[in-house]
Coordinates of C-alpha atoms in Angstrom, one line a residue:
X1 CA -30.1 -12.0 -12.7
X2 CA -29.0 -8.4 -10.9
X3 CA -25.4 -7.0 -11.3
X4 CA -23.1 -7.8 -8.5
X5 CA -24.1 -5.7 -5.3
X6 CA -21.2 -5.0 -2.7
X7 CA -22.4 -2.8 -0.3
X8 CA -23.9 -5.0 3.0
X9 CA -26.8 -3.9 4.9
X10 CA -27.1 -4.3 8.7
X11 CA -27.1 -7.6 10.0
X12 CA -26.5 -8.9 6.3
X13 CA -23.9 -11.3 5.5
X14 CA -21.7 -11.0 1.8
X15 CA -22.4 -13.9 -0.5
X16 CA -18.6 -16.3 -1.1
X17 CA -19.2 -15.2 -4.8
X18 CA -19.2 -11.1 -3.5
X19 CA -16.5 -12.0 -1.2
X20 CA -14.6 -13.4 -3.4
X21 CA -15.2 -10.5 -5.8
X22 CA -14.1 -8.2 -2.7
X23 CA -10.9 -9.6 -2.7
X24 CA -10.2 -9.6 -6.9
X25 CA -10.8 -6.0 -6.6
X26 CA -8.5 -5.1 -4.0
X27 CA -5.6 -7.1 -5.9
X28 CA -2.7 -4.5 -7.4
X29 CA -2.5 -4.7 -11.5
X30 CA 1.0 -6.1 -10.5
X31 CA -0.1 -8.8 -8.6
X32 CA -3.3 -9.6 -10.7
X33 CA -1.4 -12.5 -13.1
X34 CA -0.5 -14.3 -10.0
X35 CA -3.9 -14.4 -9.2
X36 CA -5.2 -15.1 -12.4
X37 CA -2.0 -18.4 -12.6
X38 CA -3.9 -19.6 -9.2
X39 CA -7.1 -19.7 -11.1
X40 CA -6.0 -21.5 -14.1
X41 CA -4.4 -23.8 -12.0
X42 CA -7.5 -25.1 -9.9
X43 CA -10.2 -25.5 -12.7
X44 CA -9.6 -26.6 -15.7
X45 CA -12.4 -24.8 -17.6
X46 CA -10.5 -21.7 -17.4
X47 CA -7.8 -21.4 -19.7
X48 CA -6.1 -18.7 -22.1
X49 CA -7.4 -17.9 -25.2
X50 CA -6.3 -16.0 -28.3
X51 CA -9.2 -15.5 -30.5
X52 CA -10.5 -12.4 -31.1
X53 CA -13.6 -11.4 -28.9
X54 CA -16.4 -10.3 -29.5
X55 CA -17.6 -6.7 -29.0
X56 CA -17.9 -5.9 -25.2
X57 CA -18.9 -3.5 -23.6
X58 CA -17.5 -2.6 -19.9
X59 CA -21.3 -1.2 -18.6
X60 CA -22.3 -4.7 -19.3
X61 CA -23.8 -6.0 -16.2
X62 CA -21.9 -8.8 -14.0
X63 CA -24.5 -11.2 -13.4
X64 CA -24.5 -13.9 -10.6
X65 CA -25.3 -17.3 -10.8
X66 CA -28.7 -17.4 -8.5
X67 CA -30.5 -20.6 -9.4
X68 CA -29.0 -24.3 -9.9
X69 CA -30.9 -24.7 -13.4
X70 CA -28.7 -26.0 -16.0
X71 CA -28.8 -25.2 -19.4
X72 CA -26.6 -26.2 -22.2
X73 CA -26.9 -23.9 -25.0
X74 CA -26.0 -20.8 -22.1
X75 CA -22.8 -22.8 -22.0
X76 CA -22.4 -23.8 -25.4
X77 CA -23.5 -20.2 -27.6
X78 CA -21.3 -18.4 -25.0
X79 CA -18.0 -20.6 -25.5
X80 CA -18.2 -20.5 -29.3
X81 CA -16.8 -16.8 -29.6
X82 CA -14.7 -17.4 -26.6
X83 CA -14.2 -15.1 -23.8
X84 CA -11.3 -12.3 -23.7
X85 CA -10.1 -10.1 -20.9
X86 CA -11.0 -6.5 -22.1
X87 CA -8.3 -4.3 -21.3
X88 CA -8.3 -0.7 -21.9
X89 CA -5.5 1.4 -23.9
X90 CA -3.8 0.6 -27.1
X91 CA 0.2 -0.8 -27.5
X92 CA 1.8 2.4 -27.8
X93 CA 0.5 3.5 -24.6
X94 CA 1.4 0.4 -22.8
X95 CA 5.1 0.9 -24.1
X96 CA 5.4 4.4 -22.5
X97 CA 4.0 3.3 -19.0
X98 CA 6.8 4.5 -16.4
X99 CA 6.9 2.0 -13.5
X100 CA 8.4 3.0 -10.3
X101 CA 11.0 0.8 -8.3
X102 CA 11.0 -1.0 -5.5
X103 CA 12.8 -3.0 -3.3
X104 CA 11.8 -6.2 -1.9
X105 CA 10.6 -6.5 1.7
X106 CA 12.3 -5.7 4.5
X107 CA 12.0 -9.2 5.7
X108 CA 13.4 -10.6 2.4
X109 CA 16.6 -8.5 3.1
X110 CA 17.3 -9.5 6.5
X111 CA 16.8 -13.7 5.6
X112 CA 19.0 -13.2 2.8
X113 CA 21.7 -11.9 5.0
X114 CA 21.1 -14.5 7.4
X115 CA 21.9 -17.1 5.6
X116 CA 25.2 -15.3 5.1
X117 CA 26.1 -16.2 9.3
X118 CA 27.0 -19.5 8.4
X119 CA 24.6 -20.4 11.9
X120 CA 23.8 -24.2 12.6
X121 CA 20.3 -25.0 12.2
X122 CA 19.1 -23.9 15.5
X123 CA 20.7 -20.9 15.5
X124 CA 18.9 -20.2 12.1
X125 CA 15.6 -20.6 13.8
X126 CA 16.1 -18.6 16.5
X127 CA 17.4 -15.7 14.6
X128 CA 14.3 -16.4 11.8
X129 CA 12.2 -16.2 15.2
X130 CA 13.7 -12.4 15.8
X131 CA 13.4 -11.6 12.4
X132 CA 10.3 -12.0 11.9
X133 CA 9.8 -10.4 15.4
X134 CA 10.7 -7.0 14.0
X135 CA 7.8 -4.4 13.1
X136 CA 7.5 -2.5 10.2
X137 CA 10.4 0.6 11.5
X138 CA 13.0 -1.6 12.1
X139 CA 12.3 -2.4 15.3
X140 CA 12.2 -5.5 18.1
X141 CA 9.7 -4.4 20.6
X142 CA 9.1 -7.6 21.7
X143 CA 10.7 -8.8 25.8
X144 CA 13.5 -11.1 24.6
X145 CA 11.9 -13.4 27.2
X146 CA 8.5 -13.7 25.0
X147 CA 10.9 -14.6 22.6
X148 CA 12.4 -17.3 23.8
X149 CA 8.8 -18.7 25.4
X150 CA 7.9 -18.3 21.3
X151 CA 10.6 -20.8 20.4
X152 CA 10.1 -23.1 22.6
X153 CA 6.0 -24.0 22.2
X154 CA 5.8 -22.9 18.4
X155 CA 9.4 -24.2 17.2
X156 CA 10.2 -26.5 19.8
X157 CA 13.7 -24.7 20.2
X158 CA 15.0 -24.8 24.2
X159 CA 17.2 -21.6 24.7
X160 CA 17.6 -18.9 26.9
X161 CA 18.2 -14.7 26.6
X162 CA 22.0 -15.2 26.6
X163 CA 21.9 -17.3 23.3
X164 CA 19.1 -14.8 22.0
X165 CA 20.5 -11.8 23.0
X166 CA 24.0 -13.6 21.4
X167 CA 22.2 -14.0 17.7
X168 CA 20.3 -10.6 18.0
X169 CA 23.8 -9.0 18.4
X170 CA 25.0 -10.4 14.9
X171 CA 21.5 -9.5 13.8
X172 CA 22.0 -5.8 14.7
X173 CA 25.2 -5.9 12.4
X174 CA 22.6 -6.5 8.8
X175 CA 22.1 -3.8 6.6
X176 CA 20.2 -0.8 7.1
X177 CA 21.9 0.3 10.0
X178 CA 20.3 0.3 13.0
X179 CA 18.1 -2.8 12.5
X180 CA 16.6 -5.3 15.3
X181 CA 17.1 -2.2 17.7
X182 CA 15.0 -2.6 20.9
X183 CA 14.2 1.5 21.2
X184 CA 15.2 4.3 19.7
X185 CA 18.1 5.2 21.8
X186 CA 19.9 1.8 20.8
X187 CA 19.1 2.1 17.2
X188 CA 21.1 5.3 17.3
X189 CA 24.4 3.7 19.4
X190 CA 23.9 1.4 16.6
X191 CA 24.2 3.7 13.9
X192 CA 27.0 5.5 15.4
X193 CA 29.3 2.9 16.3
X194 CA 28.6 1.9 12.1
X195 CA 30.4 4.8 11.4
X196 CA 33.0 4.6 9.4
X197 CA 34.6 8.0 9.9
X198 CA 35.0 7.8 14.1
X199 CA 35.6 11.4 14.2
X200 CA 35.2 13.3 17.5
X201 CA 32.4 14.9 16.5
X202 CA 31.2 11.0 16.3
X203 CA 32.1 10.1 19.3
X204 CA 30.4 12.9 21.3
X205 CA 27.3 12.1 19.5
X206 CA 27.7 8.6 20.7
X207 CA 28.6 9.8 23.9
X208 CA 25.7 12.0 24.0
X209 CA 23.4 9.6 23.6
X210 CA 24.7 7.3 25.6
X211 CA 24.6 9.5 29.2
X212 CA 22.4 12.1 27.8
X213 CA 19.6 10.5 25.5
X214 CA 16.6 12.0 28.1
X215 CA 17.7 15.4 28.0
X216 CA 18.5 14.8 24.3
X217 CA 15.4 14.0 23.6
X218 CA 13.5 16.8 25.0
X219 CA 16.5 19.4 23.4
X220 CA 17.9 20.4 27.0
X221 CA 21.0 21.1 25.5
X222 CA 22.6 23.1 28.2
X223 CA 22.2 20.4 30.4
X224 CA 24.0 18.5 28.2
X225 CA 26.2 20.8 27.8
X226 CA 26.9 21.1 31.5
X227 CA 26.7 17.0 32.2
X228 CA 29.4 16.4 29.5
X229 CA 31.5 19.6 30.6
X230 CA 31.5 20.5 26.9
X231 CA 33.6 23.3 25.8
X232 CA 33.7 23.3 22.5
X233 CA 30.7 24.8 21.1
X234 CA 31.2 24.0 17.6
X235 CA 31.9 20.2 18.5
X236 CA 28.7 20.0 20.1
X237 CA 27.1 21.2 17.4
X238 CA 28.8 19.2 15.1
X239 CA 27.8 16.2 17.2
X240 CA 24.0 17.2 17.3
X241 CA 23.8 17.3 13.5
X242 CA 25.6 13.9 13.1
X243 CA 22.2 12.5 15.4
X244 CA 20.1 14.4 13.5
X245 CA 21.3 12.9 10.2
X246 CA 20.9 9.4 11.8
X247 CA 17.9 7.2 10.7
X248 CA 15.2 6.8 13.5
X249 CA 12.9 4.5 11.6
X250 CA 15.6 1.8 10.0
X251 CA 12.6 -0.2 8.9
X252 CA 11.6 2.5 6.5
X253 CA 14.8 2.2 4.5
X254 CA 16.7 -0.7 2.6
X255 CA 19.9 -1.1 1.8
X256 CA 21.5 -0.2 -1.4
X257 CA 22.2 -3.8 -2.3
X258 CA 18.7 -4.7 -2.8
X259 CA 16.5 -6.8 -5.8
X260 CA 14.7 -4.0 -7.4
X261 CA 11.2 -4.9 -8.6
X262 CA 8.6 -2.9 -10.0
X263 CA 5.4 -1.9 -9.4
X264 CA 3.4 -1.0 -11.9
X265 CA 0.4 1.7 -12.4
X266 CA -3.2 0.4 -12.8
X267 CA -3.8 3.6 -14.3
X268 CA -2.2 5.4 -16.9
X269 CA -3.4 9.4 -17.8
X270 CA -2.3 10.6 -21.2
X271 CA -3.0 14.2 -22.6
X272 CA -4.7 13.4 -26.3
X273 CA -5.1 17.0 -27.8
X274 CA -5.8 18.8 -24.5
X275 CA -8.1 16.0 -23.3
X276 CA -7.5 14.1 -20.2
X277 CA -8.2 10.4 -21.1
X278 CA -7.6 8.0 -18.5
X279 CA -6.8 4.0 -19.9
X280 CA -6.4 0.9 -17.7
X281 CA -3.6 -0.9 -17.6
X282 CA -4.1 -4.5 -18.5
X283 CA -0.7 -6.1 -19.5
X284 CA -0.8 -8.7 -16.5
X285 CA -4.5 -9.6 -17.6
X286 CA -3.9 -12.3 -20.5
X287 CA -6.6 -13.6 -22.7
X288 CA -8.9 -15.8 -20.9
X289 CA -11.8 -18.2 -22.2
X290 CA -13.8 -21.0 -21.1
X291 CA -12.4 -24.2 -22.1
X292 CA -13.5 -25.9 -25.4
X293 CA -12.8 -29.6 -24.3
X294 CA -15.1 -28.5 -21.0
X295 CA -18.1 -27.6 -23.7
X296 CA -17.2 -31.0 -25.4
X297 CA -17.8 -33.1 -22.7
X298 CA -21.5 -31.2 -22.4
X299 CA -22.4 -32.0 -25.5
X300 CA -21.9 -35.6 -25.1
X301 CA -23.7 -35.6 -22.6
X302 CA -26.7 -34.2 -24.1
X303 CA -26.6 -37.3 -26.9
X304 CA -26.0 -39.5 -24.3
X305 CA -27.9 -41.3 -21.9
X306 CA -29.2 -38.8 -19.4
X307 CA -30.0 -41.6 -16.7
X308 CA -26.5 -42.9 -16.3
X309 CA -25.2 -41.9 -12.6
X310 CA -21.7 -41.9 -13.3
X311 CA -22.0 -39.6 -16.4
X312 CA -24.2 -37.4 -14.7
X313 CA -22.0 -37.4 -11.8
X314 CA -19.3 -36.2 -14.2
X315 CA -21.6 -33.7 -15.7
X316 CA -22.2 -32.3 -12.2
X317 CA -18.3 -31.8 -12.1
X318 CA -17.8 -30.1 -15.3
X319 CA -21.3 -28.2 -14.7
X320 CA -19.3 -26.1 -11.5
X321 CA -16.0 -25.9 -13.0
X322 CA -17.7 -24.3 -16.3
X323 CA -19.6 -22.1 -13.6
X324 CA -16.6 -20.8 -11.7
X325 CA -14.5 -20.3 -15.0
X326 CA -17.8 -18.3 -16.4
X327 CA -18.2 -15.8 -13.3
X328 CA -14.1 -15.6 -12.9
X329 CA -14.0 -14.0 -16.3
X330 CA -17.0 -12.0 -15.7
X331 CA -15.5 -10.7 -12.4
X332 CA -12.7 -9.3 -14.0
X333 CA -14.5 -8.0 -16.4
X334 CA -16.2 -6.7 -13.6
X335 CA -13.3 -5.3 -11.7
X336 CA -11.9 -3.3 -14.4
X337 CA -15.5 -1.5 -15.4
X338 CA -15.7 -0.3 -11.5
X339 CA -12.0 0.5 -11.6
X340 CA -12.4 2.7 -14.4
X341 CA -15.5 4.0 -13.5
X342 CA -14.1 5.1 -9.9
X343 CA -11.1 6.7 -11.8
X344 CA -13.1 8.4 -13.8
X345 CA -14.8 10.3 -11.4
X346 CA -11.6 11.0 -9.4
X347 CA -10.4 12.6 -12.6
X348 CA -13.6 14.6 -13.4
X349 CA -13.6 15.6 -9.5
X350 CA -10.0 16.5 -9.9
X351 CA -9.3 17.8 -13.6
X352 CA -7.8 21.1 -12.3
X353 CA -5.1 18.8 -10.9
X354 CA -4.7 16.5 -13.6
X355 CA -4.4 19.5 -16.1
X356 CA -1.8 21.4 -14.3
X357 CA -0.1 18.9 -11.2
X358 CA -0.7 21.9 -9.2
X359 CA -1.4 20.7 -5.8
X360 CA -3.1 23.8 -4.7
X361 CA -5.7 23.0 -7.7
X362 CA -6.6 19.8 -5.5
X363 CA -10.4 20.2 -4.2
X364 CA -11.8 18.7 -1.2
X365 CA -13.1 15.3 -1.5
X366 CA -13.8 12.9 0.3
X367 CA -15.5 8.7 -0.2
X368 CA -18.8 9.5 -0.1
X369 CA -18.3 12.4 -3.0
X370 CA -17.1 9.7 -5.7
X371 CA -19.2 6.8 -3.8
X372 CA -22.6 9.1 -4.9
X373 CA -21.5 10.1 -8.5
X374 CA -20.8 6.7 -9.3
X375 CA -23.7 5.4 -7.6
X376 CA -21.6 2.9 -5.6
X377 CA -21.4 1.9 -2.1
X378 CA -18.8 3.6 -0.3
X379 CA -16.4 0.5 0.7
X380 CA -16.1 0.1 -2.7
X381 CA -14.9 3.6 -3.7
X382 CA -12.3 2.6 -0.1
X383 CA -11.0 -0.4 -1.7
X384 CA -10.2 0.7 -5.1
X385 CA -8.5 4.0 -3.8
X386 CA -6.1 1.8 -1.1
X387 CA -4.6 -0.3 -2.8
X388 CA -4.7 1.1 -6.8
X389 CA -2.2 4.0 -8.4
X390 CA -2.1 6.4 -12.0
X391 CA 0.5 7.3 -13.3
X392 CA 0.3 10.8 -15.2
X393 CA 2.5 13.3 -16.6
X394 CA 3.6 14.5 -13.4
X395 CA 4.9 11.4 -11.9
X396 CA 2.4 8.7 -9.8
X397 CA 0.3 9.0 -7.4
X398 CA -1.5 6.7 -5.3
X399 CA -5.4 7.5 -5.7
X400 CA -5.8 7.7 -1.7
X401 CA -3.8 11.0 -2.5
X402 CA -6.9 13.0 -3.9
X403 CA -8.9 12.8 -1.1
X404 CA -9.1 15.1 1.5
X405 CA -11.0 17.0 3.9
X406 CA -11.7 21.0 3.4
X407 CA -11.2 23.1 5.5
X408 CA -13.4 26.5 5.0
X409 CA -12.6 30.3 4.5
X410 CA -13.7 33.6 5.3
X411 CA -14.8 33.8 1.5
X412 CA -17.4 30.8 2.3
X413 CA -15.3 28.7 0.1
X414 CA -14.0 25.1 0.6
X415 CA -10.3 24.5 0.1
X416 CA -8.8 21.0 0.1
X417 CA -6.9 20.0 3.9
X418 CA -3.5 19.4 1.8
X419 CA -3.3 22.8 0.8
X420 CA -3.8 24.1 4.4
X421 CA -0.8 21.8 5.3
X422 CA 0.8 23.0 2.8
X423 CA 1.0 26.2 3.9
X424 CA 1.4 25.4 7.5
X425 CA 4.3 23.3 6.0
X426 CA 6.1 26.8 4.4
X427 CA 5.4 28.4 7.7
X428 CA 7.3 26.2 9.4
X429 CA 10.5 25.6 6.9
X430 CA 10.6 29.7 7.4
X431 CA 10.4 29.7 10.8
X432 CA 13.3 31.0 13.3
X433 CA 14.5 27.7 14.5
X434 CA 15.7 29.3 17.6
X435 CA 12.5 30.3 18.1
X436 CA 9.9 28.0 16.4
X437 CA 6.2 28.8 16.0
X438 CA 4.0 27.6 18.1
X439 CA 1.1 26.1 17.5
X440 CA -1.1 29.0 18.8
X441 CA 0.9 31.1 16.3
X442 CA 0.5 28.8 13.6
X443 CA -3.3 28.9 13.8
X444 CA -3.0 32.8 14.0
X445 CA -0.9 32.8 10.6
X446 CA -3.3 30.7 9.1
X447 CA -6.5 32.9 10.3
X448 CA -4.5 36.2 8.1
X449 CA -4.2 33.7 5.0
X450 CA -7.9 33.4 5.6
X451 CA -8.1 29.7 7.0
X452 CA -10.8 29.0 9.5
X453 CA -9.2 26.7 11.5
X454 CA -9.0 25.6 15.2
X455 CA -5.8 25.1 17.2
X456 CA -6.4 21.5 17.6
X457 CA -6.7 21.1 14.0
X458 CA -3.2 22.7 13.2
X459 CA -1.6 20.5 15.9
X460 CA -3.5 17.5 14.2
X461 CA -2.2 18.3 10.4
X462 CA 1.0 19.4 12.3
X463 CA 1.5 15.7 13.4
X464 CA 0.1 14.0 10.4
X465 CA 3.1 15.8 8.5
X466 CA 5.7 14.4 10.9
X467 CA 6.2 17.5 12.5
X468 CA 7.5 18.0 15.9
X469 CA 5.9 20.4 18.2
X470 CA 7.8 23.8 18.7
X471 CA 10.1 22.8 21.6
X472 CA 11.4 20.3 19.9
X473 CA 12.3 21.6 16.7
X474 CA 14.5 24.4 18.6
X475 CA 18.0 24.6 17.2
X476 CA 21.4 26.0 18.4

């Protein structure tokens, strides 16, 4: 019996029980009761429980099933306390968690308005066919002609472009602006021509676009200038800040009109007399136990008569049902003691941070540095940081936010990569937009803060902050 292993040597191949496990950790606190419904609803020795537990302790070992001996009493002793989900942090605490809102999906949105068209059915499908066509920014990058081949061999739906191109047209009018656009240059027509206030500073911006959206894009604005035969200057720079207010990722946005859900923290940090405690958040995790009835049935069969087939068929049934309900609960149990330990150690690793918010208090870190003081494989440490969140006194953050790269200086210390950006960030905001650093310069400005850093690497943060390179950040 040997606690749950997740890392996987060369050429080695996960058990369904650690797979499985895999996957329970990488589920969201807010999404953990719908997985924990689906697991009441397939075996019937699982069920929720109110009596009080039993003392447990989270360092308890997980321990996998690893031999198909059957004893009763294991089943029997265990189910007469009953099993509980152990949840961290008291009812107060739980009260004062903050959630943060969200809308639903982007795809959500768009099938909602759909069904507003009033379209017969097989217009329905083909625009559900180009909705679900658009990528994550908003955008159809898909040849309409794929997307007609698509209908016709997955949805059996004969059509051509025209009728396509005809639906993706009423498509383009759904909230946010700018939606279904096949590039950028017709996401911005689309924005513009959505404007309500048609002023002529409007207008040359959609005009702009329109003939000009090359030398646009690379900020040749006297060409523009010159193509347009533009003479008022302070139109044309009216016009240039309209575009640059437009939206060039529409995906990225919803509209106002939206369901707002919530997603909550799985971790919640609270200051208890200068001491940074950190608590998991357990409200979707109800009560869980193995089923009484289940450990019923067992002990009639041990007065009964161990040679009939059809009772010991039944046994056999109740025997993996009782199994999978014991090492669910176990696996959460599980799941929450490696969640808390990985926190933990973020919060040890980070406690400057968590003391102050100060984001220049952030060290360098990286996996492996939490992976080796938890004594846990690195994809593990991965996992829990994608897909988990804390919520602390200074708002929440998701936990792939601590890590980072450092970046050395001429003291010998290591300072976190975020605070490198963050000061490439300020010397860009302070720049002369007229005449905007280059990245040469940048890495120069660094070098006098006392950043060793190459020119590659200042282009690389540079972009990883959204950050255009010099040309194109030029302004009038």
């Amino acid at each position: 019996m040997q606690k749950l292993v997740l890392s996987q040597s060369l050429g080695q191949r996960l058990s369904p029980q650690q797979i499985q496990f895999i996957k329970l950790l990488q589920v969201p606190t807010a999404e953990l009761d719908t997985r924990i419904e689906e697991e009441l609803e397939i075996n019937p020795a699982l069920e929720e429980g109110k009596e009080e537990p039993e003392e447990q302790d989270y360092e308890e070992d997980y321990e996998e099933e690893v031999t198909d001996d059957f004893d009763i009493d294991d089943y029997l002793h265990d189910d007469e306390a009953g099993y509980k989900m152990q949840g961290d942090g008291n009812g107060q605490e739980e009260e004062r968690e903050m959630p943060i809102a969200m809308g639903t999906s982007l795809n959500d949105q768009l099938m909602t308005q759909l069904g507003f068209l009033g379209l017969d059915k097989h217009q329905y499908k083909i625009g559900k066919q180009l909705i679900g066509s658009i990528e994550s920014d908003g955008y159809i990058r898909r040849d309409i002609n794929a997307i007609v081949n698509d209908l016709a061999f997955s949805q059996n739906v004969n059509t051509d472009e025209d009728e396509v191109e005809s639906v993706l047209a009423r498509i383009q009018d759904f909230d946010p602006a700018g939606i279904a656009a096949r590039n950028l240059e017709e996401c911005l027509l689309l924005q513009l021509e959505r404007k309500l206030d048609q002023s002529q500073a409007v207008k040359l911006a959609y005009q702009i676009i329109d003939e000009c959206f090359e030398e646009f894009s690379k900020k040749h604005y006297e060409k523009i200038v010159k193509k347009l035969n533009i003479e008022d200057e302070s139109l044309f720079k009216d016009a240039i800040d309209t575009i640059k207010r437009l939206n060039p990722k529409p995906g990225g946005s919803g509209s106002g009109a939206v369901r707002t859900q919530f997603l909550m923290p799985d971790f919640i940090l609270t200051n208890q007399n200068g001491e940074q405690v950190i608590t998991l958040n357990s409200r979707n995790a109800p009560d869980l136990r193995v089923s009484p009835s289940y450990s019923e049935m067992l002990k009639a069969y041990d007065k009964g008569d161990k040679k009939d087939k059809k009772l010991k068929e039944t046994v056999g049934f109740v025997k993996q049902k009782l199994d999978a309900a014991k090492w669910f609960i176990d696996a959460i149990k599980q799941r929450q003691f490696t969640l808390l330990n990985t926190m933990q150690a973020i919060l040890e690793y980070q406690y400057e941070f968590f003391r102050e918010g100060d984001e220049s208090k952030l060290r360098p870190m990286i996996l492996k540095d939490i992976a080796e003081k938890i004594d846990m494989d690195i994809s593990t440490v991965s996992r829990v940081a994608n897909s988990k969140s804390v919520q602390t006194e200074f708002g929440i953050y998701p936990l792939k936010f601590f890590f980072s790269e450092g970046i050395a200086t001429e003291s010998g210390e290591d300072v976190s990569s975020r605070e490198v950006k963050n000061t490439l960030k300020e010397f860009i905001d302070k720049e002369d937009k007229s005449k905007p650093l280059s990245d040469d310069k940048l890495e120069k400005l660094l070098k006098e803060k006392g950043y060793k850093i190459a020119r590659r690497t200042v282009a690389k943060y540079r972009e990883q902050l959204n950050i255009p390179v010099a040309r194109l950040r030029k302004e009038l």
